[in-house]
């Protein structure tokens, strides 16, 4: 009985192993048949290494914005196992801050980081991918860019310049700016020189002021010396770091000109497309991580430093009068209409933006709008 059992068990194991050994052969035969050939995965040379440069519009190591670029470079290096190294340069270290676009476009540099409205002189439509006065907030802008077709339009707009843009963060709702003059009526805007970019700058001009575009590192000196009378920058955290409370008396809100400003990271399109597919995926994934980190960090630090400015530095926070905001809004609508009537790309971008905003506004009455007005009336 025992001998019979052993003989049967040996026979079972022998047959099982023979059948198992045949499986790979059958599978290989099936996969290589002429009618069912499987596509080959793209070849990845894991011995290839890449060393890229990235230039930014921000001062070197600028908190959150420049800091985020440094983190992005580190994440890419870690995820690629050292195959991809990105060296980050602040504005002016390798190229002037406002020449970042051209440096990446012509291939001298591989990557750039900034805000799309800096390039409005080259591409009027670019402004719509950064922010629109009285437009969408950060989460709405991100939803439009990433899920509502905005990013595809952005890439289409930059394609003639050999650039591939990505949404790379958002500063959130900004402040209205620092002024050395009280703004009680729209007449008080007359003759003021203010550092304010994008469509907001055009609105300020139409209201009787003069908009000036200067790099971040030059704003404090210009304000201190009276070259400009006012400036907007980002929000309480960055404004504190820049020391504006030492050279300006009034801190106005809300940031009608930038209710949710998207930041950008763009690559030289030709060079990006020559990267192995895994490195392309690593870069785009790290950009998404950068986007979330930047917005989250901005929200945290702005809440802390608004309190610090008000309580410790005794800054005079002022709300823009409703009359002034109404004038800004009217001029904003006029200017956007003029832009979209003149420029096909602007018309296309803003049509998509406005459609998404209207849809979101309709939905907001059932959630956040009623939530804040009913349960947080002071927010």
Coordinates of C-alpha atoms in Angstrom, one line a residue:
X1 CA 0.0 0.0 0.0
X2 CA 2.8 2.4 1.0
X3 CA 4.9 1.5 -2.1
X4 CA 1.9 1.9 -4.4
X5 CA 1.2 5.4 -2.9
X6 CA 4.9 6.4 -3.4
X7 CA 4.8 5.2 -7.0
X8 CA 1.5 7.1 -7.7
X9 CA 2.8 10.3 -6.1
X10 CA 6.0 10.2 -8.2
X11 CA 4.0 9.8 -11.4
X12 CA 1.7 12.7 -10.4
X13 CA 4.6 15.0 -9.7
X14 CA 6.4 14.0 -12.9
X15 CA 3.3 14.7 -15.0
X16 CA 2.6 18.0 -13.3
X17 CA 6.2 19.3 -13.8
X18 CA 6.1 18.2 -17.4
X19 CA 2.8 20.1 -18.0
X20 CA 4.1 23.2 -16.1
X21 CA 7.3 23.2 -18.1
X22 CA 5.3 23.3 -21.3
X23 CA 3.3 26.4 -20.3
X24 CA 6.0 29.0 -21.1
X25 CA 6.5 27.4 -24.5
X26 CA 2.8 27.5 -25.3
X27 CA 2.6 31.1 -24.1
X28 CA 5.6 32.1 -26.1
X29 CA 4.2 30.4 -29.2
X30 CA 0.9 32.2 -28.7
X31 CA 2.5 35.7 -28.2
X32 CA 4.7 35.3 -31.3
X33 CA 2.0 34.1 -33.7
X34 CA 1.7 36.3 -36.8
X35 CA -1.9 37.2 -36.1
X36 CA -1.5 38.2 -32.4
X37 CA 1.9 39.9 -32.1
X38 CA 2.1 42.1 -29.0
X39 CA 3.6 45.7 -29.4
X40 CA 7.0 46.0 -27.9
X41 CA 7.6 48.4 -25.0
X42 CA 9.7 51.4 -25.9
X43 CA 13.4 50.8 -25.2
X44 CA 14.7 52.5 -22.1
X45 CA 18.4 52.9 -21.6
X46 CA 18.8 52.9 -17.8
X47 CA 22.5 53.9 -18.2
X48 CA 21.7 57.2 -19.9
X49 CA 21.8 60.2 -17.6
X50 CA 20.6 63.8 -18.3
X51 CA 21.7 67.0 -16.8
X52 CA 19.3 69.9 -17.4
X53 CA 19.1 73.5 -16.4
X54 CA 16.0 75.3 -15.1
X55 CA 15.7 79.1 -14.9
X56 CA 13.0 80.9 -13.0
X57 CA 11.5 84.4 -12.8
X58 CA 11.9 84.4 -9.0
X59 CA 14.9 85.6 -7.0
X60 CA 17.3 82.8 -6.1
X61 CA 15.8 80.4 -3.5
X62 CA 12.8 82.6 -3.1
X63 CA 10.5 81.2 -0.4
X64 CA 7.8 78.7 -1.7
X65 CA 8.1 79.6 -5.4
X66 CA 11.9 79.2 -5.8
X67 CA 12.0 76.7 -2.9
X68 CA 9.4 74.6 -4.7
X69 CA 11.5 74.5 -7.8
X70 CA 14.4 73.2 -5.7
X71 CA 12.1 70.5 -4.3
X72 CA 10.9 69.6 -7.8
X73 CA 14.5 69.1 -8.9
X74 CA 15.2 66.9 -5.9
X75 CA 12.1 64.8 -6.4
X76 CA 13.0 64.2 -10.1
X77 CA 16.5 63.1 -9.1
X78 CA 15.2 60.7 -6.4
X79 CA 12.5 59.2 -8.6
X80 CA 14.8 58.7 -11.5
X81 CA 17.5 57.1 -9.4
X82 CA 19.9 59.9 -10.3
X83 CA 19.4 59.5 -14.1
X84 CA 17.9 63.0 -14.3
X85 CA 19.6 65.9 -12.6
X86 CA 18.1 69.4 -12.8
X87 CA 20.1 72.5 -11.7
X88 CA 17.9 75.4 -10.7
X89 CA 18.9 79.0 -11.3
X90 CA 17.0 82.0 -9.9
X91 CA 16.2 85.1 -11.9
X92 CA 19.4 86.9 -12.9
X93 CA 21.7 84.0 -12.0
X94 CA 21.9 82.6 -15.6
X95 CA 19.4 84.8 -17.5
X96 CA 17.4 87.8 -16.6
X97 CA 14.1 87.0 -14.9
X98 CA 12.0 88.2 -17.7
X99 CA 14.0 86.4 -20.4
X100 CA 13.2 83.0 -19.1
X101 CA 10.6 82.4 -21.9
X102 CA 13.0 83.1 -24.7
X103 CA 15.9 81.1 -23.2
X104 CA 13.7 77.9 -23.0
X105 CA 12.0 78.6 -26.3
X106 CA 15.3 78.7 -28.3
X107 CA 16.7 75.7 -26.5
X108 CA 19.5 77.4 -24.6
X109 CA 17.8 76.1 -21.4
X110 CA 15.6 73.1 -21.0
X111 CA 13.1 74.2 -18.3
X112 CA 11.5 77.4 -17.0
X113 CA 9.3 78.4 -14.1
X114 CA 7.2 81.6 -13.8
X115 CA 3.7 82.9 -14.5
X116 CA 2.1 83.0 -17.9
X117 CA 1.1 86.7 -17.7
X118 CA 4.7 87.7 -17.8
X119 CA 4.7 86.9 -21.5
X120 CA 1.6 88.9 -22.5
X121 CA 3.8 91.1 -24.8
X122 CA 4.6 88.0 -26.9
X123 CA 1.3 86.0 -26.4
X124 CA -1.7 88.1 -25.3
X125 CA -3.6 84.8 -24.7
X126 CA -1.1 83.6 -22.2
X127 CA -2.6 85.8 -19.5
X128 CA -5.8 83.7 -19.3
X129 CA -3.7 80.7 -18.2
X130 CA -2.4 82.7 -15.2
X131 CA -5.3 84.6 -13.8
X132 CA -8.2 86.9 -14.8
X133 CA -9.4 89.9 -12.7
X134 CA -12.6 89.0 -10.9
X135 CA -12.1 85.5 -12.3
X136 CA -11.8 82.0 -10.8
X137 CA -10.1 81.1 -7.6
X138 CA -7.3 78.6 -7.2
X139 CA -9.3 75.4 -7.0
X140 CA -11.6 76.5 -9.9
X141 CA -8.6 77.4 -12.1
X142 CA -7.0 74.1 -11.4
X143 CA -10.2 72.3 -12.3
X144 CA -10.4 74.2 -15.6
X145 CA -6.7 73.6 -16.4
X146 CA -6.5 69.9 -15.5
X147 CA -10.1 68.7 -16.2
X148 CA -11.8 71.3 -18.2
X149 CA -9.6 71.6 -21.3
X150 CA -7.6 74.6 -20.2
X151 CA -4.2 72.8 -20.3
X152 CA -4.8 71.6 -23.8
X153 CA -5.5 75.1 -25.0
X154 CA -2.4 76.3 -23.1
X155 CA -0.2 73.8 -24.8
X156 CA -1.7 74.7 -28.2
X157 CA -1.0 78.4 -27.5
X158 CA 2.7 77.7 -26.6
X159 CA 3.3 75.2 -29.4
X160 CA 4.5 77.8 -32.0
X161 CA 7.2 78.8 -29.5
X162 CA 8.5 75.2 -29.1
X163 CA 7.3 75.1 -25.5
X164 CA 5.3 72.6 -23.5
X165 CA 3.6 74.2 -20.5
X166 CA 2.3 72.6 -17.3
X167 CA 0.3 73.9 -14.4
X168 CA 2.8 74.0 -11.5
X169 CA 1.1 75.5 -8.5
X170 CA -1.2 78.4 -7.5
X171 CA -0.6 81.2 -5.1
X172 CA -4.2 81.4 -4.0
X173 CA -6.2 84.5 -3.5
X174 CA -3.8 87.4 -3.4
X175 CA -3.9 90.8 -1.7
X176 CA -4.8 94.0 -3.5
X177 CA -1.4 95.7 -2.9
X178 CA 0.6 98.1 -0.8
X179 CA -0.1 101.8 -1.2
X180 CA 1.4 105.0 0.1
X181 CA -1.8 106.8 -0.5
X182 CA -5.3 106.1 0.7
X183 CA -7.7 104.9 -1.9
X184 CA -11.2 106.2 -1.0
X185 CA -12.6 106.8 -4.5
X186 CA -11.7 105.9 -8.0
X187 CA -10.2 109.4 -8.4
X188 CA -7.4 108.4 -6.0
X189 CA -6.0 106.1 -8.7
X190 CA -5.3 109.0 -11.0
X191 CA -1.5 109.5 -11.6
X192 CA -0.4 106.6 -9.4
X193 CA 2.4 104.3 -10.6
X194 CA 2.0 100.7 -9.5
X195 CA 3.9 97.5 -10.1
X196 CA 1.0 95.3 -11.4
X197 CA 1.3 92.8 -14.3
X198 CA -1.2 91.2 -16.7
X199 CA -4.7 92.3 -17.4
X200 CA -4.8 93.9 -13.9
X201 CA -2.1 96.3 -15.1
X202 CA -4.3 97.3 -18.1
X203 CA -7.2 97.8 -15.8
X204 CA -5.1 100.0 -13.6
X205 CA -4.0 102.1 -16.6
X206 CA -7.6 102.6 -17.7
X207 CA -8.6 103.7 -14.2
X208 CA -6.0 106.5 -14.6
X209 CA -2.9 105.0 -13.1
X210 CA 0.3 103.7 -14.7
X211 CA 1.2 100.1 -14.5
X212 CA 4.9 99.1 -14.3
X213 CA 6.4 95.6 -14.7
X214 CA 9.6 95.0 -12.8
X215 CA 11.3 91.8 -11.6
X216 CA 10.5 90.8 -8.0
X217 CA 14.0 91.6 -6.7
X218 CA 13.7 95.3 -7.8
X219 CA 10.3 96.1 -6.3
X220 CA 11.4 97.1 -2.7
X221 CA 14.0 99.5 -3.9
X222 CA 11.6 101.1 -6.5
X223 CA 8.9 101.5 -3.8
X224 CA 11.4 102.9 -1.2
X225 CA 12.8 105.5 -3.7
X226 CA 9.4 106.5 -5.0
X227 CA 9.9 105.2 -8.5
X228 CA 6.5 103.5 -7.9
X229 CA 3.8 104.5 -5.5
X230 CA 2.3 101.1 -5.0
X231 CA 2.8 97.5 -5.7
X232 CA 1.1 94.2 -5.5
X233 CA 3.2 91.1 -5.2
X234 CA 1.6 87.9 -3.9
X235 CA 0.2 87.6 -0.4
X236 CA 1.0 88.2 3.3
X237 CA 3.8 85.7 3.6
X238 CA 5.8 86.8 0.5
X239 CA 5.0 90.5 1.1
X240 CA 6.4 90.1 4.7
X241 CA 9.6 88.5 3.3
X242 CA 10.0 91.4 0.9
X243 CA 9.6 93.9 3.7
X244 CA 7.0 96.0 2.0
X245 CA 5.5 97.0 5.4
X246 CA 8.6 99.1 6.0
X247 CA 8.1 101.3 2.9
X248 CA 4.3 101.4 2.4
X249 CA 1.6 102.5 4.7
X250 CA -1.6 100.8 3.6
X251 CA -2.3 97.1 2.7
X252 CA -5.4 96.8 0.5
X253 CA -7.6 93.8 -0.1
X254 CA -9.1 91.9 -1.9
X255 CA -6.8 90.9 -4.7
X256 CA -9.3 91.6 -7.4
X257 CA -6.5 91.4 -10.0
X258 CA -5.4 87.9 -9.1
X259 CA -8.0 85.8 -7.4
X260 CA -6.2 82.6 -8.1
X261 CA -2.9 82.8 -10.0
X262 CA -1.6 79.7 -11.6
X263 CA 2.1 79.2 -11.9
X264 CA 3.7 77.4 -14.8
X265 CA 6.6 75.1 -15.5
X266 CA 7.4 74.8 -19.2
X267 CA 9.9 72.7 -21.1
X268 CA 11.6 73.1 -24.4
X269 CA 9.2 70.8 -26.4
X270 CA 11.8 69.2 -28.6
X271 CA 14.1 68.3 -25.8
X272 CA 11.3 67.0 -23.6
X273 CA 10.1 64.7 -26.4
X274 CA 13.6 63.2 -26.7
X275 CA 13.6 62.0 -23.1
X276 CA 12.9 58.4 -22.4
X277 CA 9.2 57.8 -21.6
X278 CA 9.8 57.0 -18.0
X279 CA 11.6 60.3 -17.4
X280 CA 8.9 62.2 -19.1
X281 CA 6.4 60.5 -16.7
X282 CA 8.6 61.3 -13.7
X283 CA 8.8 65.0 -14.6
X284 CA 5.0 65.4 -15.1
X285 CA 4.3 63.5 -11.9
X286 CA 6.7 65.7 -9.9
X287 CA 5.1 68.8 -11.4
X288 CA 1.7 67.6 -10.1
X289 CA 3.4 67.2 -6.7
X290 CA 4.9 70.6 -6.9
X291 CA 1.5 72.1 -7.8
X292 CA -0.2 70.7 -4.7
X293 CA 2.8 71.6 -2.4
X294 CA 2.9 75.2 -3.6
X295 CA -0.8 75.9 -3.1
X296 CA -0.9 74.1 0.3
X297 CA 2.2 75.9 1.5
X298 CA 0.9 79.3 0.3
X299 CA -2.4 78.9 2.1
X300 CA -0.6 77.9 5.4
X301 CA 2.0 80.7 5.4
X302 CA -0.4 83.4 4.2
X303 CA -2.7 82.7 7.1
X304 CA 0.1 82.9 9.6
X305 CA 1.7 86.0 8.2
X306 CA -1.5 88.0 7.8
X307 CA -1.8 87.7 11.5
X308 CA 1.8 88.6 12.0
X309 CA 1.6 91.7 9.9
X310 CA -1.6 92.9 11.6
X311 CA -0.7 92.1 15.2
X312 CA 3.0 92.4 15.4
X313 CA 3.8 95.0 12.7
X314 CA 0.6 97.0 13.1
X315 CA 0.0 97.1 9.4
X316 CA -3.1 99.1 8.3
X317 CA -5.3 96.6 6.4
X318 CA -7.8 98.4 4.2
X319 CA -10.6 97.1 2.0
X320 CA -11.0 98.7 -1.4
X321 CA -14.2 100.7 -1.4
X322 CA -17.1 99.1 -3.4
X323 CA -17.0 102.1 -5.8
X324 CA -13.4 101.4 -6.7
X325 CA -13.9 97.7 -7.1
X326 CA -16.9 98.4 -9.4
X327 CA -14.8 100.6 -11.6
X328 CA -12.0 98.0 -11.7
X329 CA -14.6 95.3 -12.7
X330 CA -16.2 97.4 -15.4
X331 CA -12.8 98.2 -17.0
X332 CA -11.7 94.6 -16.7
X333 CA -14.8 93.4 -18.7
X334 CA -14.1 96.1 -21.3
X335 CA -10.4 95.1 -21.7
X336 CA -11.1 91.4 -21.9
X337 CA -13.7 92.0 -24.5
X338 CA -11.3 94.1 -26.5
X339 CA -8.6 91.5 -26.2
X340 CA -10.8 88.6 -27.3
X341 CA -12.1 90.6 -30.3
X342 CA -8.6 91.3 -31.6
X343 CA -6.9 88.0 -31.0
X344 CA -8.2 84.6 -32.0
X345 CA -6.1 82.7 -29.4
X346 CA -7.4 85.0 -26.6
X347 CA -11.0 84.6 -27.8
X348 CA -10.6 80.8 -27.8
X349 CA -8.9 80.7 -24.4
X350 CA -11.3 83.1 -22.6
X351 CA -14.4 81.4 -24.1
X352 CA -13.3 78.2 -22.5
X353 CA -12.4 79.9 -19.3
X354 CA -15.7 81.9 -19.0
X355 CA -17.8 78.9 -19.8
X356 CA -16.2 76.9 -17.0
X357 CA -16.5 79.9 -14.6
X358 CA -20.2 80.3 -15.3
X359 CA -20.8 76.6 -14.8
X360 CA -18.8 76.7 -11.5
X361 CA -20.6 79.9 -10.3
X362 CA -24.0 78.2 -10.9
X363 CA -22.9 75.2 -8.8
X364 CA -21.3 77.3 -6.1
X365 CA -24.7 78.6 -4.9
X366 CA -25.4 75.1 -3.6
X367 CA -22.2 74.5 -1.7
X368 CA -19.4 76.9 -0.8
X369 CA -21.2 80.2 -1.4
X370 CA -24.1 79.2 0.9
X371 CA -21.8 77.5 3.3
X372 CA -19.7 80.6 4.0
X373 CA -22.6 83.1 3.9
X374 CA -24.7 81.0 6.3
X375 CA -22.2 79.5 8.7
X376 CA -19.1 81.8 8.4
X377 CA -20.5 85.3 7.8
X378 CA -17.2 86.9 8.7
X379 CA -15.2 84.9 6.1

